[in-house]
Short mmCIF file of C-alpha atoms and ligand atoms in Angstrom, two decimals:
data_model
loop_
_atom_site.label_atom_id
_atom_site.label_comp_id
_atom_site.label_asym_id
_atom_site.label_seq_id
_atom_site.Cartn_x
_atom_site.Cartn_y
_atom_site.Cartn_z
CA MET A 159 82.00 89.07 206.74
CA ALA A 160 84.28 89.12 203.91
CA PRO A 161 88.25 88.97 204.39
CA ALA A 162 89.71 92.47 203.40
CA LEU A 163 90.90 92.64 199.67
CA PHE A 164 94.29 94.02 200.52
CA ARG A 165 95.91 93.55 203.63
CA LYS A 166 97.85 97.11 203.50
CA LEU A 167 97.24 100.22 201.53
CA THR A 168 99.25 102.88 201.04
CA VAL A 169 98.26 105.77 199.10
CA ILE A 170 101.02 108.82 198.13
CA GLY A 171 99.59 111.79 197.71
CA ILE A 172 96.62 112.71 199.71
CA GLY A 173 94.72 115.53 198.09
CA LEU A 174 91.04 114.69 196.55
CA ILE A 175 91.48 111.64 194.73
CA GLY A 176 93.83 109.82 197.12
CA SER A 177 91.85 111.21 200.38
CA SER A 178 88.82 109.92 198.11
CA ILE A 179 90.36 106.05 197.92
CA VAL A 180 91.16 105.80 201.71
CA ARG A 181 87.87 106.60 202.87
CA ALA A 182 86.48 104.37 200.21
CA ALA A 183 88.95 101.64 201.17
CA ARG A 184 87.63 101.95 204.66
CA ALA A 185 84.05 102.37 204.52
CA TYR A 186 83.80 99.38 202.17
CA GLU A 187 86.11 97.66 204.41
CA LEU A 188 88.38 96.46 201.35
CA VAL A 189 91.84 96.57 203.15
CA GLU A 190 92.89 96.60 206.67
CA GLU A 191 95.45 99.02 207.42
CA ILE A 192 95.63 102.28 205.51
CA THR A 193 99.13 104.55 205.52
CA ILE A 194 99.50 108.16 203.42
CA ALA A 195 102.26 109.91 202.21
CA ASP A 196 102.45 113.04 201.23
CA ARG A 197 105.39 115.69 200.43
CA ASP A 198 103.52 118.61 202.48
CA PRO A 199 103.17 118.29 206.03
CA ALA A 200 100.72 120.49 206.01
CA HIS A 201 98.29 118.06 204.46
CA LEU A 202 99.58 114.92 206.39
CA GLU A 203 98.53 116.92 209.29
CA ARG A 204 95.38 118.19 208.13
CA ALA A 205 94.92 114.00 207.16
CA ARG A 206 95.93 112.89 210.61
CA GLU A 207 93.19 115.64 211.95
CA LEU A 208 90.67 114.23 210.09
CA GLY A 209 91.81 110.57 210.97
CA ILE A 210 91.70 109.30 207.51
CA ALA A 211 94.18 106.97 208.16
CA ASP A 212 96.29 104.71 210.05
CA ARG A 213 99.77 105.96 209.40
CA TYR A 214 101.00 109.07 208.18
CA CYS A 215 104.31 109.87 206.70
CA LEU A 216 106.44 112.72 204.52
CA ASP A 217 109.08 109.78 202.75
CA ALA A 218 107.32 107.86 200.50
CA GLY A 219 109.99 105.02 200.65
CA GLU A 220 108.76 104.53 204.52
CA ALA A 221 105.05 104.69 203.54
CA VAL A 222 105.45 101.72 201.23
CA GLU A 223 107.36 99.06 202.96
CA ASP A 224 105.09 95.97 203.72
CA ALA A 225 102.33 97.39 201.97
CA ASP A 226 100.36 94.96 199.50
CA LEU A 227 98.92 97.58 197.30
CA VAL A 228 100.74 101.40 196.16
CA ILE A 229 98.40 103.87 194.72
CA ALA A 230 100.30 107.14 193.41
CA CYS A 231 97.45 109.88 193.46
CA VAL A 232 99.75 112.81 192.50
CA PRO A 233 99.77 114.77 189.35
CA VAL A 234 101.39 113.47 186.61
CA GLY A 235 104.20 115.25 186.48
CA ALA A 236 105.57 113.96 189.69
CA VAL A 237 104.50 110.21 189.10
CA GLU A 238 108.65 109.87 187.93
CA GLN A 239 109.88 111.23 191.38
CA VAL A 240 107.49 108.44 193.61
CA ALA A 241 108.73 105.31 191.12
CA LEU A 242 112.05 106.68 192.22
CA ALA A 243 111.02 107.19 195.81
CA ILE A 244 109.22 104.02 196.16
CA LYS A 245 111.48 101.63 193.94
CA ASP A 246 113.99 100.57 197.17
CA HIS A 247 111.22 99.80 199.27
CA LEU A 248 108.59 97.89 197.95
CA LYS A 249 108.00 94.05 198.93
CA PRO A 250 107.86 91.45 196.25
CA GLY A 251 104.84 90.70 194.90
CA ALA A 252 102.63 94.25 195.40
CA ILE A 253 100.59 95.93 193.43
CA VAL A 254 101.62 99.42 192.04
CA SER A 255 99.36 101.93 190.58
CA ASP A 256 98.48 105.33 190.22
CA VAL A 257 95.41 107.50 189.15
CA GLY A 258 96.59 110.03 186.43
CA SER A 259 94.43 111.47 183.87
CA VAL A 260 97.24 110.40 181.22
CA LYS A 261 98.67 106.68 181.17
CA GLY A 262 101.22 106.73 178.54
CA SER A 263 103.31 109.09 179.90
CA VAL A 264 102.89 107.39 183.62
CA VAL A 265 104.14 104.19 181.91
CA ARG A 266 107.01 105.79 180.69
CA GLN A 267 107.83 107.46 183.59
CA MET A 268 107.48 104.83 186.33
CA GLN A 269 107.51 101.51 184.73
CA PRO A 270 111.74 101.45 183.77
CA HIS A 271 112.18 102.11 187.66
CA LEU A 272 110.16 99.83 189.20
CA PRO A 273 111.75 96.12 190.30
CA ALA A 274 111.08 92.51 188.64
CA GLY A 275 108.30 90.97 191.00
CA VAL A 276 106.43 93.99 191.33
CA HIS A 277 102.85 94.03 189.81
CA PHE A 278 102.70 97.38 188.02
CA ILE A 279 99.14 98.23 186.38
CA PRO A 280 97.98 102.01 185.84
CA ALA A 281 94.64 102.87 186.49
CA HIS A 282 92.52 106.15 185.91
CA PRO A 283 89.30 106.77 187.71
CA VAL A 284 86.93 108.85 185.72
CA ALA A 285 85.52 110.64 188.14
CA GLY A 286 86.20 114.19 190.17
CA THR A 287 85.43 117.90 191.36
CA GLU A 288 86.99 121.01 191.04
CA TYR A 289 88.34 120.99 194.24
CA SER A 290 91.98 119.63 195.79
CA GLY A 291 93.05 118.69 199.13
CA PRO A 292 92.88 116.52 201.66
CA ASP A 293 89.19 117.85 202.72
CA ALA A 294 87.87 117.62 198.89
CA GLY A 295 87.82 113.81 198.93
CA PHE A 296 84.65 111.70 199.98
CA ALA A 297 83.74 107.83 199.92
CA GLU A 298 81.22 108.06 197.11
CA LEU A 299 83.30 110.00 194.64
CA PHE A 300 83.50 106.36 192.63
CA GLN A 301 80.15 105.14 192.90
CA ASN A 302 78.72 104.20 189.43
CA ARG A 303 81.67 106.25 188.13
CA TRP A 304 83.83 104.39 185.03
CA SER A 305 87.61 103.77 186.04
CA ILE A 306 89.76 102.70 183.54
CA VAL A 307 92.32 100.58 184.24
CA CYS A 308 95.40 99.70 181.84
CA PRO A 309 96.66 96.36 182.05
CA PHE A 310 100.20 95.29 180.29
CA GLU A 311 99.70 92.17 177.74
CA ASP A 312 101.54 90.32 180.31
CA SER A 313 100.39 91.73 183.26
CA ASP A 314 99.44 89.24 186.07
CA PRO A 315 95.82 87.96 185.86
CA ALA A 316 95.87 87.33 189.42
CA ALA A 317 97.19 91.10 190.59
CA LEU A 318 94.76 92.53 187.47
CA ASP A 319 91.72 90.95 189.20
CA ARG A 320 92.51 92.22 192.60
CA LEU A 321 92.95 95.97 191.39
CA VAL A 322 89.87 95.52 189.12
CA GLY A 323 88.16 93.84 192.05
CA PHE A 324 89.11 97.13 194.65
CA TRP A 325 87.69 99.43 192.27
CA ALA A 326 84.57 97.51 192.05
CA GLY A 327 84.25 97.33 195.56
CA MET A 328 84.46 101.16 195.96
CA GLY A 329 81.51 101.09 193.77
CA ALA A 330 83.43 102.31 189.96
CA ASN A 331 82.19 100.23 186.96
CA VAL A 332 85.53 99.15 185.04
CA GLU A 333 86.72 99.09 181.93
CA CYS A 334 90.33 97.68 180.76
CA MET A 335 91.80 99.17 177.58
CA SER A 336 95.46 100.21 176.52
CA ALA A 337 97.33 103.25 177.76
CA GLU A 338 97.06 104.47 174.14
CA ARG A 339 93.49 104.16 173.83
CA HIS A 340 92.92 106.16 177.13
CA ASP A 341 94.73 108.74 176.13
CA LEU A 342 93.04 109.08 172.91
CA VAL A 343 89.26 108.82 174.64
CA LEU A 344 90.12 111.47 177.31
CA ALA A 345 91.90 113.98 175.16
CA ILE A 346 88.30 114.59 173.57
CA THR A 347 85.77 113.69 176.64
CA SER A 348 87.77 115.25 179.01
CA HIS A 349 91.17 117.02 178.21
CA LEU A 350 89.33 119.12 174.98
CA PRO A 351 86.30 120.00 177.48
CA HIS A 352 88.66 121.49 179.69
CA LEU A 353 90.89 123.43 177.30
CA ILE A 354 87.87 125.42 176.19
CA ALA A 355 86.26 125.96 179.41
CA TYR A 356 89.93 127.53 180.46
CA ASN A 357 89.79 129.34 177.27
CA ILE A 358 86.34 130.62 177.00
CA VAL A 359 86.56 131.80 180.72
CA GLY A 360 89.94 133.64 180.09
CA THR A 361 88.25 135.11 177.06
CA ALA A 362 85.53 136.39 179.06
CA ALA A 363 87.57 137.90 181.49
CA ASP A 364 90.07 139.66 179.29
CA LEU A 365 87.13 141.31 176.74
CA GLU A 366 87.07 144.88 176.92
CA LYS A 367 83.75 145.61 176.13
CA VAL A 368 81.52 143.40 178.86
CA THR A 369 82.40 144.27 182.29
CA GLU A 370 83.42 142.10 184.89
CA GLY A 371 79.89 142.76 186.62
CA GLU A 372 78.07 141.74 183.91
CA ILE A 373 79.55 138.80 183.40
CA MET A 374 79.25 137.64 187.00
CA LYS A 375 76.09 139.19 186.97
CA PHE A 376 74.61 137.01 183.59
CA SER A 377 76.33 134.08 183.90
CA ALA A 378 73.81 131.57 184.24
CA GLY A 379 73.42 132.04 180.66
CA GLY A 380 76.27 129.08 179.64
CA PHE A 381 79.00 130.74 181.01
CA ARG A 382 78.22 129.84 184.52
CA ASP A 383 78.96 126.49 184.09
CA PHE A 384 82.19 126.53 181.95
CA THR A 385 83.49 128.49 185.23
CA ARG A 386 82.98 125.03 187.14
CA ILE A 387 85.26 123.70 184.63
CA ALA A 388 87.42 126.21 184.43
CA ALA A 389 88.33 126.42 188.36
CA SER A 390 89.77 122.88 188.18
CA ASP A 391 93.87 122.41 189.92
CA PRO A 392 96.34 124.64 187.88
CA THR A 393 98.59 121.85 188.39
CA MET A 394 96.90 119.00 187.66
CA TRP A 395 95.83 120.61 184.22
CA ARG A 396 99.37 121.66 182.90
CA ASP A 397 100.45 118.62 184.09
CA VAL A 398 97.55 116.73 181.61
CA PHE A 399 98.46 119.03 178.33
CA LEU A 400 101.91 118.72 178.63
CA HIS A 401 101.99 114.98 179.27
CA ASN A 402 99.29 114.20 176.73
CA LYS A 403 99.96 116.34 174.15
CA ASP A 404 100.09 114.49 170.60
CA ALA A 405 96.25 113.31 171.66
CA VAL A 406 95.04 116.74 172.87
CA LEU A 407 96.81 118.37 169.77
CA GLU A 408 95.39 115.95 167.42
CA VAL A 409 91.54 116.10 168.53
CA LEU A 410 92.21 119.95 168.68
CA GLY A 411 92.69 120.41 165.02
CA ARG A 412 89.69 118.70 164.56
CA PHE A 413 87.88 121.00 166.98
CA GLN A 414 89.14 123.71 165.21
CA GLU A 415 87.86 122.64 161.49
CA ASP A 416 84.62 121.91 163.02
CA LEU A 417 84.53 125.30 164.46
CA PHE A 418 85.20 127.09 161.69
CA ALA A 419 82.18 125.35 159.83
CA LEU A 420 80.30 126.69 162.72
CA GLN A 421 81.65 129.94 161.67
CA ARG A 422 80.74 129.82 158.26
CA GLN A 423 77.39 128.59 158.45
CA ILE A 424 76.43 131.51 160.97
CA ARG A 425 77.80 133.75 158.56
CA TRP A 426 75.92 132.39 155.40
CA GLY A 427 72.63 131.61 157.38
CA GLU A 428 72.61 128.03 157.04
CA GLY A 429 69.81 127.41 160.02
CA ASP A 430 69.31 124.03 158.88
CA LYS A 431 72.85 122.65 159.62
CA LEU A 432 72.91 124.28 162.82
CA PHE A 433 69.82 122.99 164.04
CA ASN A 434 70.89 119.31 163.06
CA LEU A 435 73.89 120.02 164.82
CA PHE A 436 72.09 120.88 168.03
CA THR A 437 69.49 118.47 167.49
CA ARG A 438 72.36 115.60 167.35
CA THR A 439 74.05 117.18 170.21
CA ARG A 440 71.12 117.15 172.65
CA ALA A 441 70.50 113.59 171.81
CA ILE A 442 74.01 112.73 172.73
CA ARG A 443 73.25 114.67 176.33
CA LYS A 444 69.78 112.72 176.83
CA GLY A 445 72.11 109.19 176.22
CA ILE A 446 74.53 110.60 178.92
CA VAL A 447 71.52 110.97 181.57
CA THR A 448 70.25 107.62 180.74
CA MET A 449 73.58 106.18 181.16
CA GLY A 450 73.45 107.12 184.70
CA GLN A 451 76.31 109.21 184.29
CA ASP A 452 74.70 112.84 185.02
CA ALA A 453 71.16 114.21 186.59
CA ALA A 454 68.74 115.82 184.36
CA ALA A 455 68.65 118.51 186.84
CA PRO A 456 70.33 121.82 185.45
CA ASP A 457 73.35 122.66 187.87
CA PHE A 458 75.05 119.10 186.81
CA GLY A 459 73.41 117.06 189.36
CA ARG A 460 75.68 118.64 191.94
CA SER A 461 73.34 120.22 194.56
CA GLY A 462 74.68 119.52 197.79
CA LYS A 463 78.40 117.77 197.05
CA LYS A 464 81.09 119.36 198.22
P1 NAP B 564 95.73 117.39 194.39
O1 NAP B 564 94.09 117.28 195.22
O2 NAP B 564 96.19 118.22 194.09
O3 NAP B 564 96.37 116.00 195.58
C1 NAP B 564 97.58 115.94 194.84
C2 NAP B 564 98.78 116.03 196.11
O4 NAP B 564 99.95 115.10 195.77
C3 NAP B 564 99.01 116.85 197.08
O5 NAP B 564 98.31 117.03 198.50
C4 NAP B 564 100.61 116.94 196.55
O6 NAP B 564 101.25 117.97 197.55
C5 NAP B 564 101.02 115.76 196.53
N1 NAP B 564 101.91 115.74 196.41
C6 NAP B 564 102.38 116.45 194.72
N2 NAP B 564 103.89 115.74 194.27
C7 NAP B 564 104.34 114.89 195.09
C8 NAP B 564 105.28 113.90 195.54
N3 NAP B 564 106.02 114.01 194.78
N4 NAP B 564 105.46 112.95 196.62
C9 NAP B 564 104.37 113.01 197.63
N5 NAP B 564 103.10 114.10 197.37
C10 NAP B 564 102.59 114.67 196.22
O7 NAP B 564 95.42 116.22 193.20
P2 NAP B 564 94.35 115.13 192.93
O8 NAP B 564 93.07 115.99 192.03
O9 NAP B 564 93.36 114.34 194.18
O10 NAP B 564 94.55 114.81 191.73
C11 NAP B 564 95.70 113.64 192.27
C12 NAP B 564 95.71 112.79 190.38
O11 NAP B 564 94.66 112.11 190.21
C13 NAP B 564 96.57 113.41 188.94
O12 NAP B 564 97.85 112.61 188.63
C14 NAP B 564 95.04 113.72 188.40
O13 NAP B 564 95.47 113.64 186.87
C15 NAP B 564 94.34 112.58 188.33
N6 NAP B 564 92.81 112.80 188.88
C16 NAP B 564 92.11 113.60 188.97
C17 NAP B 564 90.73 113.84 189.30
C18 NAP B 564 90.06 115.27 189.02
O14 NAP B 564 88.99 115.77 189.12
N7 NAP B 564 90.64 115.91 190.60
C19 NAP B 564 90.03 113.25 188.48
C20 NAP B 564 90.76 111.73 188.14
C21 NAP B 564 91.67 111.55 188.03
P3 NAP B 564 101.29 119.72 196.84
O15 NAP B 564 99.93 120.33 197.37
O16 NAP B 564 102.50 120.31 197.84
O17 NAP B 564 101.78 119.91 195.53
#
C-alpha cells in the first residue's frame, strides 16, 4: 500500500465540503489521522455520530496543532476569523489551504495573518450541491470535477505538488490559475447563474398574477431547474456576492446588455437572431456533456444523489 500523502489533516468547518473532504481523505487513504473543528457543537456532535474523523474540536487553534495539512471549509466571510484563530498554533512547514468560492478576498483575509514558514495555497473545488451540513457530504463529490488551485509566484513547489496530489487523490482534475483569473471565470460560470436563479425564483414568488399553486404545478417547464440552484445556502452565497463584487458586477453589466438585445429581438420579431443564439447555446450544453461535466439526462444527472 502506498504511504498516505499527509500524516495529519485538520478540516475547519464540517459542512458539505468539509465533510466530503474528510470522507474522501479517509476512503482513498490520503491521510493517517483526521481532526475536525467547527464552531457549532451540534455539527461536531453529528460528525462524531457519523464517525468521520479521529478528533473533534470546538477550538480551531487546538485542532491545527501538529497538523500537516489544514483546510478551512467555512463561508468566505469567516476565513479571516479562522486565520486569526489558528495563526499561533500552526507548525512550521504545515500547508494551509481553503475551499472558498472566491479567491482574491480569501487571500486578502488570510495571508497577512499566517506566519512565515507555513505554506498558504488557496484552492476551490468546483463541485457541490444545494445541501449543507455534516450529513450532506459524500466521498465521491470531487470525482471527475475540477479543483482550482491558486498558488503564488513564490509558492513552494513541493508543497504545491502535495496539495495538487491531495485533490487528485480525491478524484478531482486539478488546474492552477491566479486568484484574480479564478474570480473572473467563476463570476460567469457560477456566481452569475446563481444570481439569476435567485432572481427568477424571487420574481416568480412575487408575481401577483400567477398563483403559487400554478408555479409549483407547472414548474417542470424550466422553473424547477432554477429552484434547485436557488435553494443553495444563503450564508455561503451572500458572502460570495459580497466578496467577489467587482467581477460579478462586470459580468452582470454584460449580461444586462445581452438581455436588452434579446428583449429587442422579441419585440421586433427577429426570429433569425433568436434561432442563431439558441443554436449556439445548445452546442455549449452538448460540449459540457461530452466533457463529462454533466449527464444528458434531463434531471441534471443527479438522480439518486443526496
Ligand atoms: P456549510 O455546509 O454551511 O458548512 C460550513 C460550516 O462551517 C458550518 O458548520 C459552519 O457553522 C462552520 N463555520 C462557519 N464559520 C466558522 C468558523 N469561524 N469557525 C469554525 N466553523 C465555522 O458550507 P459549505 O457548503 O461546506 O461551504 C464551505 C465553503 O466551501 C464556502 O467557502 C463555500 O464558498 C465553499 N464551496 C461550497 C460549495 C457548495 O456547493 N456548497 C462548492 C465549492 C466550494 P455554522 O452553521 O454555525 O455557521
